[in-house]
Tab-separated table of N, CA and C in Angstrom:
chain	number	residue	atom	x	y	z
A	110	MET	N	89.485	102.981	89.327
A	110	MET	CA	88.774	103.387	88.136
A	110	MET	C	88.747	104.903	88.056
A	111	SER	N	88.911	105.396	86.846
A	111	SER	CA	88.939	106.829	86.613
A	111	SER	C	87.525	107.402	86.609
A	112	LYS	N	87.381	108.572	87.172
A	112	LYS	CA	86.081	109.230	87.208
A	112	LYS	C	85.668	109.703	85.814
A	113	PHE	N	86.664	110.055	84.991
A	113	PHE	CA	86.398	110.547	83.650
A	113	PHE	C	87.034	109.600	82.635
A	114	ASN	N	86.273	109.232	81.611
A	114	ASN	CA	86.824	108.285	80.650
A	114	ASN	C	87.704	108.991	79.615
A	115	PHE	N	88.398	108.191	78.848
A	115	PHE	CA	89.376	108.659	77.880
A	115	PHE	C	88.723	109.608	76.853
A	116	ASP	N	87.595	109.215	76.298
A	116	ASP	CA	86.944	110.034	75.273
A	116	ASP	C	86.529	111.401	75.807
A	117	PHE	N	86.088	111.425	77.045
A	117	PHE	CA	85.698	112.698	77.655
A	117	PHE	C	86.922	113.616	77.809
A	118	LYS	N	88.036	113.055	78.251
A	118	LYS	CA	89.256	113.857	78.410
A	118	LYS	C	89.716	114.410	77.065
A	119	VAL	N	89.640	113.574	76.012
A	119	VAL	CA	90.023	114.026	74.673
A	119	VAL	C	89.123	115.186	74.227
A	120	LYS	N	87.841	115.059	74.489
A	120	LYS	CA	86.884	116.104	74.127
A	120	LYS	C	87.239	117.419	74.819
A	121	ILE	N	87.540	117.361	76.105
A	121	ILE	CA	87.871	118.567	76.879
A	121	ILE	C	89.150	119.200	76.349
A	122	VAL	N	90.188	118.394	76.137
A	122	VAL	CA	91.467	118.926	75.648
A	122	VAL	C	91.286	119.515	74.250
A	123	THR	N	90.493	118.868	73.424
A	123	THR	CA	90.243	119.382	72.073
A	123	THR	C	89.561	120.749	72.138
A	124	GLU	N	88.577	120.866	73.007
A	124	GLU	CA	87.899	122.159	73.161
A	124	GLU	C	88.853	123.227	73.695
A	125	TYR	N	89.733	122.830	74.591
A	125	TYR	CA	90.728	123.771	75.122
A	125	TYR	C	91.634	124.255	73.987
A	126	LEU	N	92.094	123.319	73.163
A	126	LEU	CA	93.012	123.664	72.073
A	126	LEU	C	92.328	124.536	71.018
A	127	SER	N	90.991	124.489	70.969
A	127	SER	CA	90.287	125.341	70.007
A	127	SER	C	89.883	126.684	70.629
A	128	GLY	N	90.402	126.992	71.819
A	128	GLY	CA	90.245	128.333	72.369
A	128	GLY	C	89.437	128.473	73.647
A	129	GLN	N	88.810	127.408	74.108
A	129	GLN	CA	88.043	127.495	75.354
A	129	GLN	C	89.005	127.577	76.550
A	130	ALA	N	88.637	128.316	77.561
A	130	ALA	CA	89.450	128.431	78.780
A	130	ALA	C	89.228	127.195	79.659
A	131	ALA	N	90.263	126.783	80.364
A	131	ALA	CA	90.171	125.615	81.242
A	131	ALA	C	89.087	125.809	82.299
A	132	TYR	N	89.016	127.003	82.864
A	132	TYR	CA	88.002	127.294	83.874
A	132	TYR	C	86.591	127.133	83.300
A	133	SER	N	86.378	127.671	82.094
A	133	SER	CA	85.061	127.575	81.442
A	133	SER	C	84.685	126.125	81.176
A	134	LEU	N	85.646	125.333	80.733
A	134	LEU	CA	85.377	123.919	80.460
A	134	LEU	C	85.030	123.162	81.740
A	135	ALA	N	85.753	123.452	82.797
A	135	ALA	CA	85.476	122.783	84.074
A	135	ALA	C	84.061	123.101	84.530
A	136	ARG	N	83.683	124.355	84.386
A	136	ARG	CA	82.341	124.773	84.779
A	136	ARG	C	81.260	124.191	83.878
A	137	LYS	N	81.499	124.246	82.575
A	137	LYS	CA	80.549	123.768	81.582
A	137	LYS	C	80.216	122.284	81.767
A	138	TYR	N	81.241	121.476	82.084
A	138	TYR	CA	81.056	120.022	82.182
A	138	TYR	C	80.977	119.498	83.617
A	139	GLY	N	80.932	120.395	84.581
A	139	GLY	CA	80.783	119.975	85.978
A	139	GLY	C	82.004	119.253	86.537
A	140	ILE	N	83.167	119.644	86.055
A	140	ILE	CA	84.418	119.077	86.572
A	140	ILE	C	84.759	119.868	87.823
A	141	GLY	N	85.051	119.182	88.898
A	141	GLY	CA	85.235	119.818	90.198
A	141	GLY	C	86.212	120.966	90.251
A	142	SER	N	87.248	120.927	89.412
A	142	SER	CA	88.293	121.942	89.534
A	142	SER	C	88.936	122.221	88.184
A	143	LYS	N	89.328	123.460	87.999
A	143	LYS	CA	90.091	123.844	86.811
A	143	LYS	C	91.425	123.086	86.789
A	144	ALA	N	91.938	122.769	87.959
A	144	ALA	CA	93.213	122.044	88.060
A	144	ALA	C	93.140	120.698	87.365
A	145	THR	N	92.015	120.027	87.431
A	145	THR	CA	91.858	118.730	86.771
A	145	THR	C	92.006	118.890	85.265
A	146	VAL	N	91.363	119.886	84.708
A	146	VAL	CA	91.464	120.158	83.271
A	146	VAL	C	92.905	120.518	82.929
A	147	SER	N	93.535	121.324	83.758
A	147	SER	CA	94.932	121.735	83.511
A	147	SER	C	95.869	120.532	83.492
A	148	ILE	N	95.640	119.584	84.374
A	148	ILE	CA	96.475	118.381	84.415
A	148	ILE	C	96.317	117.594	83.118
A	149	TRP	N	95.074	117.460	82.645
A	149	TRP	CA	94.858	116.742	81.372
A	149	TRP	C	95.585	117.445	80.222
A	150	ILE	N	95.527	118.758	80.221
A	150	ILE	CA	96.190	119.543	79.153
A	150	ILE	C	97.705	119.336	79.222
A	151	GLN	N	98.264	119.408	80.433
A	151	GLN	CA	99.711	119.222	80.601
A	151	GLN	C	100.126	117.814	80.197
A	152	ARG	N	99.344	116.818	80.575
A	152	ARG	CA	99.656	115.439	80.212
A	152	ARG	C	99.602	115.260	78.679
A	153	PHE	N	98.626	115.908	78.067
A	153	PHE	CA	98.526	115.829	76.603
A	153	PHE	C	99.726	116.510	75.950
A	154	GLU	N	100.102	117.679	76.441
A	154	GLU	CA	101.222	118.407	75.864
A	154	GLU	C	102.539	117.647	76.023
A	155	ARG	N	102.683	116.938	77.117
A	155	ARG	CA	103.946	116.217	77.366
A	155	ARG	C	103.979	114.837	76.719
A	156	PHE	N	102.867	114.095	76.781
A	156	PHE	CA	102.870	112.693	76.341
A	156	PHE	C	101.973	112.419	75.139
A	157	GLY	N	101.325	113.447	74.619
A	157	GLY	CA	100.405	113.234	73.498
A	157	GLY	C	99.131	112.538	73.971
A	158	ILE	N	98.449	111.921	73.053
A	158	ILE	CA	97.164	111.282	73.341
A	158	ILE	C	97.301	110.185	74.401
A	159	LYS	N	98.476	109.543	74.455
A	159	LYS	CA	98.698	108.482	75.449
A	159	LYS	C	98.658	109.021	76.875
A	160	GLY	N	98.947	110.302	77.038
A	160	GLY	CA	98.909	110.903	78.358
A	160	GLY	C	97.517	110.981	78.958
A	161	LEU	N	96.510	110.837	78.118
A	161	LEU	CA	95.124	110.888	78.592
A	161	LEU	C	94.543	109.507	78.841
A	162	GLN	N	95.254	108.481	78.407
A	162	GLN	CA	94.760	107.122	78.602
A	162	GLN	C	94.895	106.703	80.062
A	163	PRO	N	93.932	105.906	80.531
A	163	PRO	CA	94.005	105.457	81.939
A	163	PRO	C	95.182	104.526	82.145
A	164	LYS	N	95.756	104.602	83.323
A	164	LYS	CA	96.864	103.722	83.685
A	164	LYS	C	96.313	102.449	84.296
A	165	ALA	N	97.083	101.387	84.159
A	165	ALA	CA	96.701	100.118	84.773
A	165	ALA	C	96.699	100.291	86.283
A	166	MET	N	95.694	99.727	86.950
A	166	MET	CA	95.566	99.870	88.401
A	166	MET	C	96.526	98.964	89.168
A	167	ASP	N	97.087	97.969	88.493
A	167	ASP	CA	97.927	97.011	89.210
A	167	ASP	C	99.425	97.296	89.040
A	168	LEU	N	99.781	98.529	88.701
A	168	LEU	CA	101.191	98.870	88.548
A	168	LEU	C	101.903	98.796	89.901
A	169	GLU	N	103.060	98.187	89.887
A	169	GLU	CA	103.917	98.146	91.083
A	169	GLU	C	105.220	98.821	90.708
A	170	TYR	N	105.671	99.744	91.516
A	170	TYR	CA	106.923	100.451	91.265
A	170	TYR	C	107.990	99.910	92.202
A	171	THR	N	109.213	99.813	91.706
A	171	THR	CA	110.314	99.315	92.528
A	171	THR	C	110.691	100.353	93.581
A	172	SER	N	111.329	99.888	94.616
A	172	SER	CA	111.806	100.799	95.669
A	172	SER	C	112.788	101.802	95.082
A	173	GLN	N	113.636	101.344	94.160
A	173	GLN	CA	114.618	102.219	93.552
A	173	GLN	C	113.935	103.323	92.754
A	174	PHE	N	112.880	103.001	92.025
A	174	PHE	CA	112.139	104.013	91.281
A	174	PHE	C	111.544	105.045	92.235
A	175	LYS	N	110.969	104.593	93.340
A	175	LYS	CA	110.362	105.499	94.312
A	175	LYS	C	111.411	106.432	94.897
A	176	VAL	N	112.598	105.893	95.207
A	176	VAL	CA	113.692	106.714	95.720
A	176	VAL	C	114.110	107.745	94.677
A	177	ASP	N	114.189	107.324	93.413
A	177	ASP	CA	114.559	108.246	92.345
A	177	ASP	C	113.556	109.393	92.232
A	178	VAL	N	112.277	109.066	92.334
A	178	VAL	CA	111.222	110.090	92.266
A	178	VAL	C	111.364	111.067	93.432
A	179	LEU	N	111.542	110.531	94.647
A	179	LEU	CA	111.650	111.395	95.814
A	179	LEU	C	112.911	112.266	95.750
A	180	ASN	N	114.017	111.695	95.286
A	180	ASN	CA	115.253	112.473	95.147
A	180	ASN	C	115.106	113.575	94.111
A	181	TRP	N	114.475	113.266	92.981
A	181	TRP	CA	114.280	114.268	91.930
A	181	TRP	C	113.425	115.410	92.441
A	182	ARG	N	112.371	115.074	93.153
A	182	ARG	CA	111.464	116.097	93.707
A	182	ARG	C	112.227	117.032	94.652
A	183	LYS	N	113.051	116.425	95.504
A	183	LYS	CA	113.798	117.233	96.482
A	183	LYS	C	114.851	118.089	95.791
A	184	GLN	N	115.615	117.502	94.868
A	184	GLN	CA	116.683	118.233	94.182
A	184	GLN	C	116.133	119.385	93.337
A	185	ASN	N	114.966	119.196	92.756
A	185	ASN	CA	114.385	120.204	91.885
A	185	ASN	C	113.365	121.094	92.607
A	186	GLN	N	113.163	120.819	93.892
A	186	GLN	CA	112.173	121.554	94.690
A	186	GLN	C	110.853	121.666	93.941
A	187	ALA	N	110.440	120.517	93.388
A	187	ALA	CA	109.245	120.471	92.554
A	187	ALA	C	108.008	120.157	93.380
A	188	SER	N	106.891	120.622	92.899
A	188	SER	CA	105.613	120.293	93.534
A	188	SER	C	105.241	118.854	93.237
A	189	LEU	N	104.258	118.354	93.952
A	189	LEU	CA	103.789	116.994	93.689
A	189	LEU	C	103.239	116.841	92.261
A	190	PRO	N	102.392	117.759	91.772
A	190	PRO	CA	101.900	117.604	90.406
A	190	PRO	C	102.998	117.653	89.333
A	191	VAL	N	103.982	118.531	89.521
A	191	VAL	CA	105.084	118.627	88.563
A	191	VAL	C	105.901	117.337	88.567
A	192	THR	N	106.140	116.792	89.734
A	192	THR	CA	106.889	115.542	89.844
A	192	THR	C	106.109	114.391	89.202
A	193	ALA	N	104.814	114.336	89.467
A	193	ALA	CA	103.987	113.285	88.870
A	193	ALA	C	104.006	113.389	87.352
A	194	LEU	N	103.930	114.578	86.828
A	194	LEU	CA	103.972	114.772	85.384
A	194	LEU	C	105.326	114.360	84.819
A	195	HIS	N	106.399	114.745	85.492
A	195	HIS	CA	107.747	114.410	85.034
A	195	HIS	C	107.951	112.897	84.927
A	196	PHE	N	107.419	112.146	85.877
A	196	PHE	CA	107.606	110.690	85.895
A	196	PHE	C	106.407	109.929	85.326
A	197	ASN	N	105.461	110.657	84.744
A	197	ASN	CA	104.261	110.065	84.146
A	197	ASN	C	103.482	109.200	85.157
A	198	LEU	N	103.332	109.744	86.348
A	198	LEU	CA	102.518	109.076	87.365
A	198	LEU	C	101.131	109.695	87.329
A	199	SER	N	100.114	108.885	87.462
A	199	SER	CA	98.758	109.403	87.290
A	199	SER	C	98.281	110.250	88.454
A	200	SER	N	98.841	110.047	89.637
A	200	SER	CA	98.330	110.778	90.786
A	200	SER	C	99.462	111.352	91.646
A	201	PRO	N	99.467	112.654	91.861
A	201	PRO	CA	100.468	113.247	92.751
A	201	PRO	C	100.394	112.704	94.174
A	202	SER	N	99.206	112.256	94.585
A	202	SER	CA	99.069	111.753	95.954
A	202	SER	C	99.882	110.480	96.175
A	203	THR	N	100.177	109.761	95.108
A	203	THR	CA	101.027	108.571	95.224
A	203	THR	C	102.401	108.969	95.757
A	204	ILE	N	102.939	110.055	95.232
A	204	ILE	CA	104.259	110.526	95.667
A	204	ILE	C	104.182	110.984	97.114
A	205	TRP	N	103.109	111.647	97.481
A	205	TRP	CA	102.929	112.087	98.861
A	205	TRP	C	102.928	110.880	99.808
A	206	GLN	N	102.247	109.807	99.401
A	206	GLN	CA	102.211	108.592	100.230
A	206	GLN	C	103.611	107.994	100.365
A	207	TRP	N	104.374	107.964	99.272
A	207	TRP	CA	105.742	107.459	99.336
A	207	TRP	C	106.582	108.291	100.295
A	208	GLU	N	106.435	109.621	100.247
A	208	GLU	CA	107.186	110.495	101.147
A	208	GLU	C	106.869	110.197	102.607
A	209	LYS	N	105.587	110.058	102.914
A	209	LYS	CA	105.181	109.788	104.295
A	209	LYS	C	105.716	108.439	104.770
A	210	ARG	N	105.638	107.425	103.918
A	210	ARG	CA	106.169	106.110	104.296
A	210	ARG	C	107.670	106.155	104.508
A	211	PHE	N	108.376	106.901	103.650
A	211	PHE	CA	109.818	107.006	103.775
A	211	PHE	C	110.196	107.744	105.052
A	212	GLU	N	109.458	108.794	105.381
A	212	GLU	CA	109.730	109.571	106.605
A	212	GLU	C	109.518	108.729	107.865
A	213	THR	N	108.510	107.855	107.850
A	213	THR	CA	108.210	107.086	109.058
A	213	THR	C	108.929	105.746	109.119
A	214	LEU	N	109.116	105.092	107.972
A	214	LEU	CA	109.672	103.729	107.976
A	214	LEU	C	111.003	103.594	107.256
A	215	GLY	N	111.473	104.658	106.655
A	215	GLY	CA	112.723	104.581	105.894
A	215	GLY	C	112.507	103.794	104.605
A	216	ILE	N	113.579	103.224	104.119
A	216	ILE	CA	113.530	102.503	102.842
A	216	ILE	C	112.573	101.306	102.888
A	217	LYS	N	112.404	100.729	104.052
A	217	LYS	CA	111.471	99.587	104.192
A	217	LYS	C	110.039	100.023	103.876
A	218	GLY	N	109.706	101.258	104.159
A	218	GLY	CA	108.378	101.760	103.856
A	218	GLY	C	108.084	101.815	102.375
A	219	LEU	N	109.132	101.941	101.561
A	219	LEU	CA	108.958	101.971	100.116
A	219	LEU	C	108.898	100.565	99.511
A	220	GLU	N	109.250	99.574	100.286
A	220	GLU	CA	109.228	98.192	99.809
A	220	GLU	C	107.890	97.531	100.043
A	221	ARG	N	107.009	98.211	100.720
A	221	ARG	CA	105.702	97.664	101.066
A	221	ARG	C	104.946	97.213	99.827
A	222	LYS	N	104.373	96.059	99.919
A	222	LYS	CA	103.557	95.526	98.834
A	222	LYS	C	102.126	95.991	98.994
A	223	ARG	N	101.362	95.908	97.926
A	223	ARG	CA	99.949	96.290	97.978
A	223	ARG	C	99.189	95.361	98.906
A	224	GLY	N	98.102	95.861	99.421
A	224	GLY	CA	97.237	95.052	100.263
A	224	GLY	C	97.527	95.274	101.730
A	225	ASN	N	96.584	94.953	102.552
A	225	ASN	CA	96.720	95.099	103.984
A	225	ASN	C	96.881	93.703	104.578
A	226	SER	N	98.054	93.395	105.076
A	226	SER	CA	98.323	92.044	105.565
A	226	SER	C	97.387	91.641	106.692
A	227	LYS	N	96.906	92.620	107.490
A	227	LYS	CA	95.978	92.290	108.562
A	227	LYS	C	94.667	91.760	107.993
A	228	ASN	N	94.159	92.413	106.946
A	228	ASN	CA	92.927	91.963	106.324
A	228	ASN	C	93.127	90.661	105.575
A	229	MET	N	94.271	90.511	104.957
A	229	MET	CA	94.539	89.311	104.190
A	229	MET	C	94.611	88.097	105.108
A	230	ALA	N	95.119	88.292	106.309
A	230	ALA	CA	95.252	87.193	107.252
A	230	ALA	C	93.881	86.633	107.640
A	231	LYS	N	92.859	87.474	107.686
A	231	LYS	CA	91.521	87.027	108.034
A	231	LYS	C	90.978	86.032	107.019
A	232	HIS	N	91.386	86.179	105.772
A	232	HIS	CA	90.850	85.354	104.712
A	232	HIS	C	91.731	84.156	104.389
A	233	LYS	N	92.784	83.965	105.142
A	233	LYS	CA	93.710	82.869	104.888
A	233	LYS	C	93.016	81.536	105.163
A	234	ASN	N	93.226	80.618	104.271
A	234	ASN	CA	92.647	79.286	104.417
A	234	ASN	C	93.367	78.558	105.559
A	235	GLU	N	92.623	78.138	106.556
A	235	GLU	CA	93.224	77.465	107.717
A	235	GLU	C	93.909	76.162	107.346
A	236	ASN	N	93.438	75.501	106.282
A	236	ASN	CA	93.992	74.221	105.861
A	236	ASN	C	95.074	74.362	104.801
A	237	ALA	N	95.512	75.570	104.544
A	237	ALA	CA	96.507	75.787	103.497
A	237	ALA	C	97.837	75.167	103.885
A	238	LYS	N	98.488	74.589	102.898
A	238	LYS	CA	99.798	73.985	103.120
A	238	LYS	C	100.869	74.918	102.561
A	239	PRO	N	101.949	75.122	103.323
A	239	PRO	CA	103.024	75.976	102.811
A	239	PRO	C	103.743	75.291	101.661
A	240	VAL	N	104.108	76.058	100.663
A	240	VAL	CA	104.853	75.560	99.528
A	240	VAL	C	106.166	76.302	99.504
A	241	VAL	N	107.273	75.586	99.418
A	241	VAL	CA	108.584	76.206	99.394
A	241	VAL	C	109.081	76.202	97.969
A	242	GLN	N	109.488	77.364	97.484
A	242	GLN	CA	110.033	77.484	96.150
A	242	GLN	C	111.472	77.945	96.279
A	243	LYS	N	112.320	77.402	95.443
A	243	LYS	CA	113.725	77.814	95.419
A	243	LYS	C	113.902	78.814	94.298
A	244	ASP	N	114.430	79.970	94.609
A	244	ASP	CA	114.680	80.993	93.601
A	244	ASP	C	116.177	81.228	93.562
A	245	ASN	N	116.821	80.845	92.487
A	245	ASN	CA	118.274	80.956	92.372
A	245	ASN	C	118.728	82.264	91.755
A	246	SER	N	117.774	83.101	91.336
A	246	SER	CA	118.154	84.345	90.682
A	246	SER	C	118.699	85.335	91.704
A	247	THR	N	119.543	86.233	91.223
A	247	THR	CA	120.074	87.298	92.065
A	247	THR	C	119.212	88.517	91.870
A	248	THR	N	118.805	89.144	92.964
A	248	THR	CA	117.971	90.339	92.873
A	248	THR	C	118.770	91.544	93.332
A	249	LYS	N	118.471	92.650	92.734
A	249	LYS	CA	119.124	93.895	93.132
A	249	LYS	C	118.213	94.594	94.118
A	250	ASP	N	118.610	94.633	95.362
A	250	ASP	CA	117.791	95.244	96.402
A	250	ASP	C	118.480	96.522	96.869
A	251	MET	N	118.125	97.633	96.247
A	251	MET	CA	118.689	98.936	96.583
A	251	MET	C	120.211	98.886	96.556
A	252	ASP	N	120.766	98.271	95.521
A	252	ASP	CA	122.203	98.152	95.314
A	252	ASP	C	122.902	97.372	96.423
A	253	LEU	N	122.172	96.569	97.184
A	253	LEU	CA	122.806	95.776	98.218
A	253	LEU	C	123.268	94.434	97.672
A	254	GLY	N	122.759	94.051	96.496
A	254	GLY	CA	123.174	92.812	95.858
A	254	GLY	C	122.829	91.595	96.675
A	255	GLN	N	121.718	91.591	97.383
A	255	GLN	CA	121.349	90.454	98.199
A	255	GLN	C	120.851	89.335	97.315
A	256	GLU	N	121.244	88.132	97.610
A	256	GLU	CA	120.746	86.978	96.875
A	256	GLU	C	119.464	86.502	97.541
A	257	SER	N	118.509	86.121	96.715
A	257	SER	CA	117.256	85.616	97.280
A	257	SER	C	117.434	84.155	97.626
A	258	GLY	N	116.747	83.724	98.645
A	258	GLY	CA	116.815	82.323	99.079
A	258	GLY	C	115.521	81.635	98.856
A	259	HIS	N	115.004	81.002	99.878
A	259	HIS	CA	113.740	80.303	99.765
A	259	HIS	C	112.583	81.261	99.990
A	260	ILE	N	111.542	81.044	99.237
A	260	ILE	CA	110.344	81.869	99.365
A	260	ILE	C	109.227	80.988	99.846
A	261	LEU	N	108.578	81.386	100.925
A	261	LEU	CA	107.483	80.625	101.485
A	261	LEU	C	106.180	81.195	100.970
A	262	CYS	N	105.405	80.379	100.298
A	262	CYS	CA	104.122	80.824	99.742
A	262	CYS	C	103.005	79.993	100.349
A	263	ILE	N	101.926	80.643	100.729
A	263	ILE	CA	100.733	79.944	101.241
A	263	ILE	C	99.743	79.890	100.099
A	264	ILE	N	99.316	78.709	99.757
A	264	ILE	CA	98.359	78.541	98.667
A	264	ILE	C	97.018	78.112	99.233
């Protein structure tokens, strides 16, 4: 959940566009940092009003997208905030997390799904029966062209 709602961000950007300084606005409204206001302004300038709207919390990015983001950042020697703005990502720290996972685990680190499997295992129903599903579709896994086989799901 966002600390600042959409209407508040619009109000701040509107005041900025009418001549208020980002630092003054941050101070006036108790926003922790001028950088936060600056990010809203940059997002508005690049994406319009949609740039200020909250992003869905359940977004999942493909491994290929993550690799593209990391490659672009490296090739352009861009900062985390600039890279996040370029790819319309809401948080630069997301890219930092991808970098750390890639450095420690390689491409497998970017394939990680949400959630902590250790915690999820605690809540697993002991009486659950495995269900086998056949998936005949072909998936593109980092251009390896691997075909998917059987998927084991615990319900």
